[in-house]
Short mmCIF file of C-alpha atoms in Angstrom, two decimals:
data_model
loop_
_atom_site.label_atom_id
_atom_site.label_comp_id
_atom_site.label_asym_id
_atom_site.label_seq_id
_atom_site.Cartn_x
_atom_site.Cartn_y
_atom_site.Cartn_z
CA MET A 82 98.37 117.58 143.81
CA ASP A 83 96.53 120.72 145.14
CA ILE A 84 96.32 124.49 144.48
CA SER A 85 94.95 126.65 147.32
CA PRO A 86 94.73 130.25 148.25
CA VAL A 87 97.15 131.25 150.98
CA HIS A 88 94.49 133.56 152.49
CA LEU A 89 90.79 133.06 152.01
CA PRO A 90 88.69 136.16 151.55
CA ARG A 91 86.56 136.82 154.56
CA GLU A 92 82.76 136.00 154.55
CA HIS A 93 81.54 139.19 152.80
CA GLN A 94 84.77 139.91 150.80
CA HIS A 95 85.80 138.45 147.61
CA PHE A 96 88.85 137.91 145.29
CA ARG A 97 88.84 141.46 143.77
CA ALA A 98 89.95 142.91 140.59
CA GLY A 99 93.06 145.16 140.92
CA GLU A 100 94.51 143.10 143.79
CA ASN A 101 97.09 140.27 143.90
CA TRP A 102 96.20 137.10 145.64
CA ASP A 103 98.63 134.27 146.37
CA PHE A 104 98.18 130.53 145.82
CA LEU A 105 100.29 127.60 146.96
CA VAL A 106 100.75 124.74 144.63
CA ARG A 107 101.85 121.36 146.18
CA LEU A 108 102.42 117.69 145.09
CA ASN A 109 102.40 115.08 147.74
CA GLY A 110 102.51 117.85 150.33
CA LYS A 111 105.85 119.33 148.88
CA PRO A 112 105.71 122.78 147.22
CA LEU A 113 106.22 122.86 143.32
CA GLU A 114 108.73 125.40 142.24
CA ASN A 115 108.90 126.84 138.75
CA THR A 116 105.64 125.37 137.76
CA PRO A 117 103.48 127.02 135.22
CA VAL A 118 99.97 127.99 136.51
CA LEU A 119 97.24 128.96 133.93
CA PHE A 120 94.87 131.60 134.89
CA GLU A 121 91.56 132.05 132.91
CA THR A 122 88.60 134.28 133.50
CA LYS A 123 85.10 134.14 132.18
CA ASN A 124 85.80 137.34 130.46
CA ARG A 125 88.58 135.81 128.26
CA THR A 126 91.61 136.84 130.19
CA ARG A 127 94.16 134.10 129.88
CA GLU A 128 97.68 134.15 131.27
CA VAL A 129 100.34 131.97 132.59
CA PHE A 130 102.30 132.65 135.78
CA LYS A 131 105.11 130.55 137.32
CA THR A 132 105.47 129.42 141.05
CA ASP A 133 108.40 130.63 143.05
CA GLN A 134 110.95 128.30 144.98
CA ASP A 135 108.32 128.02 147.77
CA GLY A 136 105.47 126.86 145.36
CA LEU A 137 103.71 130.31 145.72
CA VAL A 138 102.32 132.12 142.71
CA SER A 139 100.93 135.72 142.94
CA ILE A 140 97.88 136.21 140.49
CA PRO A 141 97.09 139.85 139.71
CA PHE A 142 93.15 139.88 139.01
CA PRO A 143 92.36 142.01 136.04
CA PHE A 144 89.65 144.59 135.41
CA ASP A 145 88.21 142.76 132.45
CA PHE A 146 84.58 143.38 132.99
CA PRO A 147 82.62 144.36 129.80
CA GLU A 148 80.96 147.79 129.76
CA GLU A 149 77.14 147.23 130.17
CA ASP A 150 74.48 148.86 127.94
CA GLN A 151 72.85 151.25 130.42
CA SER A 152 69.58 151.45 128.55
CA ALA A 153 69.05 147.56 128.84
CA ASN A 154 69.31 147.78 132.62
CA GLN A 155 66.70 150.30 133.33
CA ASN A 156 63.46 149.14 134.85
CA ALA A 157 59.83 150.37 134.11
CA GLU A 158 60.23 153.48 136.01
CA GLY A 159 63.49 154.35 134.20
CA HIS A 160 65.82 153.80 137.29
CA ASN A 161 69.21 151.83 136.67
CA HIS A 162 69.76 149.41 139.75
CA SER A 163 72.66 147.42 138.09
CA GLN A 164 75.13 150.11 139.10
CA ALA A 165 74.64 149.41 142.72
CA ARG A 166 75.75 145.65 142.27
CA ARG A 167 79.34 144.71 141.91
CA LYS A 168 80.22 143.03 138.65
CA LYS A 169 81.22 139.35 139.14
CA ALA A 170 83.01 136.90 136.80
CA SER A 171 84.37 133.42 137.55
CA PHE A 172 88.11 132.22 137.14
CA VAL A 173 90.04 129.11 137.14
CA LEU A 174 93.64 128.14 137.93
CA THR A 175 95.01 124.99 136.36
CA VAL A 176 98.23 123.19 137.08
CA GLU A 177 99.59 120.20 135.16
CA GLN A 178 102.70 118.18 136.30
CA TYR A 179 104.15 114.94 135.28
CA ALA A 180 105.45 112.82 138.13
CA ASP A 181 105.70 109.11 138.85
CA ASP A 182 105.09 108.45 135.05
CA ARG A 183 101.59 110.05 135.53
CA LYS A 184 100.15 113.32 134.51
CA HIS A 185 98.60 115.14 137.45
CA ILE A 186 96.12 117.94 136.90
CA THR A 187 94.40 120.13 139.48
CA HIS A 188 92.12 123.27 139.32
CA PHE A 189 90.90 125.97 141.55
CA ASN A 190 87.87 127.78 140.62
CA TYR A 191 85.89 130.61 142.25
CA HIS A 192 84.78 134.05 141.38
CA TYR A 193 86.10 137.57 141.74
CA THR A 194 84.39 141.00 141.76
CA THR A 195 84.95 144.71 141.22
CA GLY A 196 86.01 146.53 144.48
CA ALA A 197 83.53 148.42 146.62
CA PHE A 198 84.84 151.61 145.14
CA TYR A 199 84.85 150.56 141.58
CA LYS A 200 83.73 153.57 139.31
CA LYS A 201 82.94 155.55 142.51
CA ASP A 202 83.96 159.27 142.70
CA LEU A 203 86.15 159.82 145.80
CA ALA A 204 86.31 163.58 145.23
CA LEU A 205 82.54 163.96 145.06
CA GLY A 206 82.28 161.93 148.46
CA ILE A 207 84.96 164.02 150.13
CA GLY A 208 83.19 167.31 148.86
CA PHE A 209 79.86 166.12 150.24
CA ALA A 210 81.48 165.23 153.68
CA LEU A 211 83.12 168.76 153.84
CA PHE A 212 79.89 170.32 152.87
CA GLY A 213 78.17 168.66 155.67
CA MET A 214 80.63 169.75 158.23
CA ILE A 215 80.57 173.43 157.05
CA VAL A 216 76.70 173.44 157.20
CA ALA A 217 76.77 171.79 160.81
CA ALA A 218 79.52 174.07 162.21
CA PRO A 219 77.05 176.78 163.35
CA LEU A 220 75.02 174.27 165.27
CA LEU A 221 78.05 173.41 167.39
CA ARG A 222 78.89 176.81 168.72
CA LYS A 223 78.53 177.48 172.36
CA PRO A 224 76.16 180.16 173.54
CA LYS A 225 77.87 183.30 175.03
CA LYS A 226 77.88 183.57 178.76
CA GLY A 227 75.27 186.02 180.04
CA GLY A 228 73.49 185.89 176.85
CA LYS A 229 69.72 185.35 176.06
CA THR A 230 68.52 181.74 176.35
#
């Protein structure tokens, strides 16, 4: 019996909170339908999902990261560098199935992170880009013909 992700995250990407990821559950190469899949995270989220008729289960990864104490993350100069790093937590998927008078158990464990834009201000970023374009606009004007050089 095995459980595996349908699509693996690319090299510098991860399973991310706020997204659904599909996993395939099989026994002897055949998809298991209507089978419970236990999803547990390090941050104490615990849910049970069921596979569909093709043995697929879609897992929505939660935003279950605890808030950090900002004063504990400051270095000697008073800078807080923990905000630049993505938060990370481990998870495990567990499937148990009885077949051929035996109990089969399989696990898939890995980690997931917050997305790249978690707690980022999109409006501030767009405002900064527009301000830069307005400031640069006079530099892009063409000089008048016959004018002084």
